[in-house]
Every structure is written in structure tokens, then in C-alpha cells.
CSV table of C-alpha atoms and ligand atoms in Angstrom, one decimal:
chain,number,residue,atom,x,y,z
Q,286,MET,CA,-15.0,0.9,10.4
Q,287,LYS,CA,-12.0,3.0,9.9
Q,288,ARG,CA,-12.9,6.6,10.8
Q,289,CYS,CA,-10.2,9.1,11.1
Q,290,ASP,CA,-9.0,12.7,11.3
Q,291,VAL,CA,-5.4,13.7,10.7
Q,292,TYR,CA,-3.7,17.0,11.6
Q,293,TYR,CA,-0.3,18.3,10.6
Q,294,GLY,CA,0.1,20.9,13.4
Q,295,ASP,CA,-3.0,23.1,12.9
Q,296,ALA,CA,-3.8,21.9,9.4
Q,297,HIS,CA,-6.7,19.5,9.2
Q,298,ALA,CA,-5.5,17.2,6.4
Q,299,ILE,CA,-8.0,14.3,6.8
Q,300,LYS,CA,-11.6,15.2,7.8
Q,301,ASP,CA,-13.7,12.4,9.2
Q,302,VAL,CA,-12.9,9.8,6.6
Q,303,SER,CA,-14.6,6.4,7.1
Q,304,ILE,CA,-14.0,3.4,5.0
Q,305,ASP,CA,-14.4,-0.4,5.3
Q,306,LEU,CA,-11.6,-2.0,3.4
Q,307,LEU,CA,-12.5,-5.5,2.1
Q,308,ASP,CA,-10.2,-8.5,2.2
Q,309,ARG,CA,-9.0,-10.0,-1.1
Q,310,THR,CA,-9.9,-6.8,-2.9
Q,311,VAL,CA,-7.8,-4.1,-4.5
Q,312,THR,CA,-9.0,-0.7,-3.3
Q,313,ALA,CA,-7.7,2.3,-5.2
Q,314,PHE,CA,-7.4,5.8,-3.6
Q,315,ILE,CA,-7.7,8.5,-6.3
Q,316,GLY,CA,-8.1,12.2,-6.3
Q,317,PRO,CA,-6.2,15.5,-7.0
Q,318,SER,CA,-2.7,15.9,-5.6
Q,319,GLY,CA,-2.5,17.0,-2.0
Q,320,CYS,CA,-6.1,15.8,-1.2
Q,321,GLY,CA,-4.9,13.4,1.5
Q,322,LYS,CA,-4.5,10.0,-0.2
Q,323,SER,CA,-1.0,9.2,1.1
Q,324,THR,CA,-1.8,10.7,4.5
Q,325,PHE,CA,-4.8,8.4,4.9
Q,326,LEU,CA,-2.9,5.4,3.6
Q,327,ARG,CA,-0.1,6.0,6.1
Q,328,CYS,CA,-2.7,6.0,9.0
Q,329,LEU,CA,-3.4,2.3,8.2
Q,330,ASN,CA,-0.1,1.1,9.4
Q,331,ARG,CA,0.8,4.0,11.7
Q,332,MET,CA,3.5,5.3,9.4
Q,333,ASN,CA,2.3,8.8,10.4
Q,334,ASP,CA,3.7,8.1,13.9
Q,335,THR,CA,7.1,8.8,12.4
Q,336,ILE,CA,6.1,12.4,11.5
Q,337,ASP,CA,6.4,14.6,14.6
Q,338,ILE,CA,3.8,17.2,13.8
Q,339,CYS,CA,1.2,14.6,12.7
Q,340,ARG,CA,-1.7,13.7,14.9
Q,341,VAL,CA,-4.2,11.0,14.1
Q,342,THR,CA,-7.5,10.7,15.9
Q,343,GLY,CA,-10.4,8.3,15.3
Q,344,ASP,CA,-11.1,4.6,15.2
Q,345,LEU,CA,-9.0,2.5,13.0
Q,346,LYS,CA,-9.5,-1.3,13.4
Q,347,LEU,CA,-7.8,-4.3,11.9
Q,348,ASP,CA,-9.9,-7.5,12.5
Q,349,GLY,CA,-11.7,-5.6,15.3
Q,350,GLU,CA,-8.6,-4.5,17.1
Q,351,ASP,CA,-7.9,-0.8,17.5
Q,352,ILE,CA,-4.5,-0.3,15.8
Q,353,TYR,CA,-3.9,3.0,17.8
Q,354,ASP,CA,-4.3,1.2,21.1
Q,355,PRO,CA,-1.2,2.0,23.2
Q,356,ALA,CA,-0.7,-1.7,23.7
Q,357,VAL,CA,-0.2,-2.2,19.9
Q,358,ASP,CA,3.5,-2.2,18.9
Q,359,PRO,CA,3.7,-0.3,15.5
Q,360,VAL,CA,6.6,-2.6,14.4
Q,361,GLN,CA,4.4,-5.7,14.8
Q,362,LEU,CA,1.5,-3.9,13.2
Q,363,ARG,CA,3.7,-3.1,10.1
Q,364,ALA,CA,4.4,-6.8,9.7
Q,365,ARG,CA,0.6,-7.3,9.4
Q,366,VAL,CA,0.1,-4.2,7.2
Q,367,GLY,CA,3.0,-4.1,4.8
Q,368,MET,CA,3.9,-1.1,2.7
Q,369,VAL,CA,5.5,-0.4,-0.7
Q,370,PHE,CA,6.6,3.1,-1.5
Q,371,GLN,CA,6.7,5.3,-4.6
Q,372,LYS,CA,10.4,4.9,-5.1
Q,373,PRO,CA,11.8,1.4,-4.9
Q,374,ASN,CA,13.8,1.4,-1.7
Q,375,PRO,CA,15.7,-1.9,-1.2
Q,376,PHE,CA,18.1,-2.0,1.8
Q,377,PRO,CA,21.8,-1.8,0.9
Q,378,LYS,CA,21.9,-5.6,1.5
Q,379,SER,CA,21.8,-8.7,-0.6
Q,380,ILE,CA,18.6,-9.7,-2.4
Q,381,TYR,CA,18.3,-12.6,0.1
Q,382,ASP,CA,18.8,-10.4,3.1
Q,383,ASN,CA,16.2,-7.8,1.9
Q,384,VAL,CA,13.5,-10.5,1.9
Q,385,ALA,CA,14.8,-12.3,5.0
Q,386,TYR,CA,14.9,-9.0,7.0
Q,387,GLY,CA,11.2,-9.0,8.3
Q,388,PRO,CA,11.0,-12.8,9.0
Q,389,ARG,CA,14.3,-12.5,11.0
Q,390,ILE,CA,13.3,-9.5,13.2
Q,391,HIS,CA,9.9,-11.1,13.8
Q,392,GLY,CA,11.4,-14.6,14.4
Q,393,LEU,CA,9.2,-16.3,11.8
Q,394,ALA,CA,11.6,-19.0,10.8
Q,395,LYS,CA,13.0,-21.6,13.1
Q,396,ASP,CA,16.1,-22.5,11.0
Q,397,LYS,CA,17.9,-21.6,7.8
Q,398,ALA,CA,15.9,-24.0,5.7
Q,399,GLU,CA,12.6,-22.4,6.8
Q,400,LEU,CA,14.0,-18.9,6.2
Q,401,ASP,CA,15.2,-20.1,2.7
Q,402,ALA,CA,11.7,-21.3,2.0
Q,403,ILE,CA,10.1,-18.0,3.1
Q,404,VAL,CA,12.5,-16.0,0.9
Q,405,GLU,CA,11.9,-18.3,-2.1
Q,406,GLY,CA,8.1,-18.3,-1.6
Q,407,SER,CA,8.0,-14.5,-1.3
Q,408,LEU,CA,10.2,-13.9,-4.4
Q,409,LYS,CA,7.9,-16.3,-6.3
Q,410,LYS,CA,4.8,-14.5,-5.2
Q,411,ALA,CA,6.4,-11.2,-6.2
Q,412,ALA,CA,7.0,-12.7,-9.7
Q,413,ILE,CA,10.8,-12.1,-9.6
Q,414,TRP,CA,12.2,-15.5,-8.5
Q,415,GLY,CA,13.2,-16.5,-12.0
Q,416,GLU,CA,15.2,-13.3,-12.4
Q,417,VAL,CA,17.1,-13.4,-9.2
Q,418,LYS,CA,17.4,-17.0,-8.0
Q,419,ASP,CA,21.0,-17.4,-9.2
Q,420,ARG,CA,22.2,-14.1,-7.6
Q,421,LEU,CA,20.5,-14.0,-4.2
Q,422,ASP,CA,23.8,-12.9,-2.6
Q,423,GLN,CA,24.1,-9.8,-4.8
Q,424,PRO,CA,22.9,-6.4,-3.7
Q,425,GLY,CA,19.3,-5.6,-4.2
Q,426,THR,CA,20.3,-2.1,-5.3
Q,427,GLY,CA,21.9,-3.6,-8.4
Q,428,LEU,CA,18.6,-4.6,-9.9
Q,429,SER,CA,16.6,-2.5,-12.4
Q,430,GLY,CA,13.9,-0.2,-11.1
Q,431,GLY,CA,11.1,-2.6,-11.9
Q,432,GLN,CA,12.9,-5.5,-10.3
Q,433,GLN,CA,13.7,-3.4,-7.2
Q,434,GLN,CA,10.0,-2.6,-6.8
Q,435,ARG,CA,9.1,-6.3,-7.1
Q,436,LEU,CA,11.9,-7.1,-4.6
Q,437,CYS,CA,10.3,-4.5,-2.2
Q,438,ILE,CA,7.0,-6.2,-2.7
Q,439,ALA,CA,8.6,-9.6,-1.9
Q,440,ARG,CA,10.1,-7.9,1.3
Q,441,ALA,CA,6.7,-6.6,2.2
Q,442,ILE,CA,4.9,-9.9,1.9
Q,443,ALA,CA,7.7,-12.0,3.5
Q,444,THR,CA,6.0,-11.5,6.9
Q,445,SER,CA,2.7,-12.8,5.6
Q,446,PRO,CA,0.8,-9.5,6.1
Q,447,GLU,CA,-3.0,-9.3,5.9
Q,448,VAL,CA,-3.0,-5.9,4.1
Q,449,LEU,CA,-0.5,-4.5,1.6
Q,450,LEU,CA,-0.4,-0.7,1.2
Q,451,MET,CA,1.1,0.7,-2.0
Q,452,ASP,CA,1.8,4.4,-2.4
Q,453,GLU,CA,2.0,5.1,-6.1
Q,454,PRO,CA,4.1,2.0,-6.6
Q,455,CYS,CA,4.5,2.4,-10.4
Q,456,SER,CA,5.3,6.1,-10.6
Q,457,ALA,CA,9.0,5.6,-10.9
Q,458,LEU,CA,8.7,2.7,-13.4
Q,459,ASP,CA,8.6,2.4,-17.1
Q,460,PRO,CA,5.5,1.1,-18.9
Q,461,ILE,CA,6.8,-2.5,-19.1
Q,462,ALA,CA,7.7,-2.7,-15.4
Q,463,THR,CA,4.4,-0.9,-14.6
Q,464,ALA,CA,2.5,-3.7,-16.4
Q,465,GLN,CA,4.4,-6.4,-14.5
Q,466,VAL,CA,3.6,-4.8,-11.2
Q,467,GLU,CA,-0.1,-4.4,-12.2
Q,468,ASP,CA,-0.2,-8.1,-13.1
Q,469,LEU,CA,1.3,-8.8,-9.8
Q,470,ILE,CA,-1.3,-6.7,-8.0
Q,471,HIS,CA,-4.0,-9.0,-9.6
Q,472,GLU,CA,-2.3,-12.0,-8.2
Q,473,LEU,CA,-1.7,-10.5,-4.7
Q,474,ARG,CA,-5.4,-10.0,-4.4
Q,475,GLU,CA,-5.9,-13.7,-4.0
Q,476,ASN,CA,-4.2,-13.6,-0.6
Q,477,TYR,CA,-4.3,-10.0,0.6
Q,478,ALA,CA,-6.3,-6.8,0.9
Q,479,VAL,CA,-4.4,-4.4,-1.3
Q,480,VAL,CA,-4.7,-0.6,-1.1
Q,481,ILE,CA,-3.1,1.4,-3.8
Q,482,VAL,CA,-2.7,5.2,-4.1
Q,483,THR,CA,-2.5,6.2,-7.7
Q,484,HIS,CA,-2.6,9.4,-9.7
Q,485,SER,CA,-3.5,7.4,-12.8
Q,486,MET,CA,-7.2,6.8,-13.2
Q,487,GLN,CA,-6.5,4.3,-15.9
Q,488,GLN,CA,-4.4,2.3,-13.4
Q,489,ALA,CA,-7.2,2.5,-10.8
Q,490,ALA,CA,-9.7,1.2,-13.4
Q,491,ARG,CA,-7.3,-1.6,-14.5
Q,492,VAL,CA,-6.3,-2.9,-11.1
Q,493,SER,CA,-9.0,-2.2,-8.5
Q,494,GLN,CA,-12.4,-3.5,-7.6
Q,495,LYS,CA,-13.2,-0.7,-5.2
Q,496,THR,CA,-12.3,3.0,-5.5
Q,497,ALA,CA,-12.2,5.8,-3.0
Q,498,PHE,CA,-12.2,9.3,-4.3
Q,499,PHE,CA,-10.5,11.9,-2.1
Q,500,HIS,CA,-11.0,15.6,-2.4
Q,501,LEU,CA,-9.6,18.3,-0.1
Q,502,GLY,CA,-9.2,16.0,2.9
Q,503,ILE,CA,-12.6,14.4,2.7
Q,504,MET,CA,-13.8,11.3,0.9
Q,505,PRO,CA,-16.9,12.2,-1.1
Q,506,GLU,CA,-17.3,8.8,-2.7
Q,507,TYR,CA,-16.3,5.1,-2.2
Q,508,ASP,CA,-17.9,2.5,-4.4
Q,509,ASP,CA,-17.3,-0.3,-6.9
Q,510,THR,CA,-14.6,0.9,-9.4
Q,511,ASP,CA,-16.9,0.2,-12.3
Q,512,LYS,CA,-19.6,2.5,-10.8
Q,513,ILE,CA,-17.1,5.3,-10.0
Q,514,PHE,CA,-15.8,5.4,-13.5
Q,515,SER,CA,-19.2,4.9,-15.3
Q,516,ASN,CA,-21.8,6.5,-13.1
Q,517,PRO,CA,-20.4,8.4,-10.1
Q,518,SER,CA,-22.9,9.7,-7.6
Q,519,ASP,CA,-21.0,12.8,-6.5
Q,520,LYS,CA,-20.5,15.8,-8.8
Q,521,ARG,CA,-16.9,16.2,-7.5
Q,522,THR,CA,-16.0,12.6,-8.5
Q,523,GLN,CA,-17.6,13.2,-11.9
Q,524,ASP,CA,-15.7,16.5,-12.4
Q,525,TYR,CA,-12.4,14.7,-11.5
Q,526,ILE,CA,-12.9,11.6,-13.7
Q,527,THR,CA,-13.9,13.7,-16.7
Q,528,GLY,CA,-10.8,15.8,-16.3
Q,529,ARG,CA,-12.5,19.1,-15.2
Q,530,PHE,CA,-10.0,19.5,-12.4
Q,531,GLY,CA,-7.0,17.8,-10.8
U,84,ADP,P1,-1.9,13.2,-1.7
U,84,ADP,O1,-1.4,11.9,-1.3
U,84,ADP,O2,-3.4,13.1,-2.1
U,84,ADP,O3,-1.1,13.9,-2.8
U,84,ADP,P2,-1.0,14.1,0.9
U,84,ADP,O4,-1.6,13.1,1.9
U,84,ADP,O5,0.4,13.9,0.5
U,84,ADP,O6,-1.9,14.2,-0.4
U,84,ADP,O7,-1.2,15.5,1.5
U,84,ADP,C1,-2.4,16.0,2.1
U,84,ADP,C2,-2.1,17.3,2.8
U,84,ADP,O8,-1.3,17.1,3.9
U,84,ADP,C3,-1.4,18.3,1.9
U,84,ADP,O9,-1.9,19.6,2.2
U,84,ADP,C4,0.0,18.3,2.3
U,84,ADP,O10,0.7,19.5,2.1
U,84,ADP,C5,-0.1,17.9,3.8
U,84,ADP,N1,1.1,17.1,4.2
U,84,ADP,C6,1.4,15.9,3.8
U,84,ADP,N2,2.5,15.4,4.4
U,84,ADP,C7,2.9,16.4,5.3
U,84,ADP,C8,4.0,16.5,6.3
U,84,ADP,N3,4.9,15.5,6.4
U,84,ADP,N4,4.0,17.6,7.0
U,84,ADP,C9,3.1,18.6,6.8
U,84,ADP,N5,2.0,18.6,5.9
U,84,ADP,C10,1.9,17.5,5.2
């Protein structure tokens, strides 16, 4: 159970939201802008810790372990719960070093051959190996936007996370790059729980099996994606998906 409240100063941004995210499932967070989707997503790997005025209370567990327990190191947690952001943000380093970064800081490879294998495997899983294998020493920032985003996905999965969080990962991409990332999300689902915030209902319908609808800091409905888009239970969900607001 992942129940939580989030405050920015006095503003109550997330109000008692509970959700059980499923493994090997893509869960989409949809809802009008400013309703708390990103805020809630950031709770799941403690990215809100980096925002001074932000306070998170509740009970968020990963495999039964309270991720807000003071004994949990947020850096270790983020290796288990990876994140991909709206704008591709490769480090100003080589393609190889972008992917090797996490495994290096977490000591996941015992030698260079093992690190090479992790880098190659991650780039393959992110469906970009063929495009970059001959230029691993070149800067990640020199790739196209869609390639940069797939590189960031490779970087996020290089530490073998259990969960991959994606905050509007296609909003800066053209339609072809968007389709490539959506195909990739389908494949990632075989190994990870994927949570994607999207402002596009079409995208949610295409990529997810579960959908959570957010509205003014609460989550009125969470169900199978097919059900949400064909026969929602809550009037607010219905109004949103039929375009009455948002
Ligand atoms: P969404 O992802 O659905 O667009 P957000 O999670 O970004 O919504 O925002 C939810 C609410 O929290 C909004 O009212 C927003 O203004 C507020 N908020 C988000 N980030 C911050 C921040 N860093 N500081 C203060 N308020 C914030």
C-alpha cells in the first residue's frame, strides 16, 4: 500500500492517495495539469526530498520496506526506482560513461569487462545499441532528442531497478521518437514495473494496463486502462476523458 500526503509549505498538494502498483505492468497517471501527478510520482523515489519546502507523510513501501525509513539511503533507493524526466538530460559525458555512471557509483561491476557488458545490455534493452555502438566514446549530448531519451532510459535501467518512473518522457520528442519510446515501454514491462505520467490520454491508452486518474490532489479512480477509457466509475474521470475539462 502506498498511501501518502504531500505539502509544499502550507499547500496540500497530494491528499491521502493510496495505490498498489503492480510489477511487470505499465501504470499511467493522467489528469489535468497541476493535479499532482508529478508530485506523487516523485514520492516514489524520494525525489521530493530535494525540494526544501516539500513534506511527504504516509506509508510508501517497496517490497514491504518503508522507503521513508530514516535508515533508507535515497541514493540507493533511486538505483532501485529509476527515473526518466520530461526533457532528455544526458550528463555531459560520453555515451558509455552516461550508462556506466550508476553501476560505477553502486559498485555493480567487478571489472571493465563486466561494466562493458552492463553498458551493452542496457543500451540494447533501451533499443539504441545499434545506433551508438560505434561511437560510445562520443558525448551523449550530441545525439538527437529521441536518442538522448533512450540513452537516459538505458542509464536508468543500468542499475537493474525494480521500478522505472517516467515523467512525461515523450513530451519533448517528435512523433517518430515518441513511437520508438512507446514501443520500448512495452518491452520494458517484461522486466520492470513502469509508471508513466502523461498528459496524452491516447498515450495512456496505448502503453498502459492500469491507469490512475488524478484530480485536484486526490486520486478519484484507479483501474484497468480499458475500463477507465470505456466505462469509468467516477463522474470526474468521465468528464476528463470526454474532454469536458482539463
Ligand atoms: P501535475 O504533474 O499533475 O501537473 P504537479 O505535481 O506538478 O501536477 O503539481 C501539483 C501542485 O503542486 C500544483 O499546485 C503545483 O503548483 C504544486 N507544486 C509542484 N511543484 C512544486 C514546487 N516545487 N514548489 C511548490 N509547489 C509545487
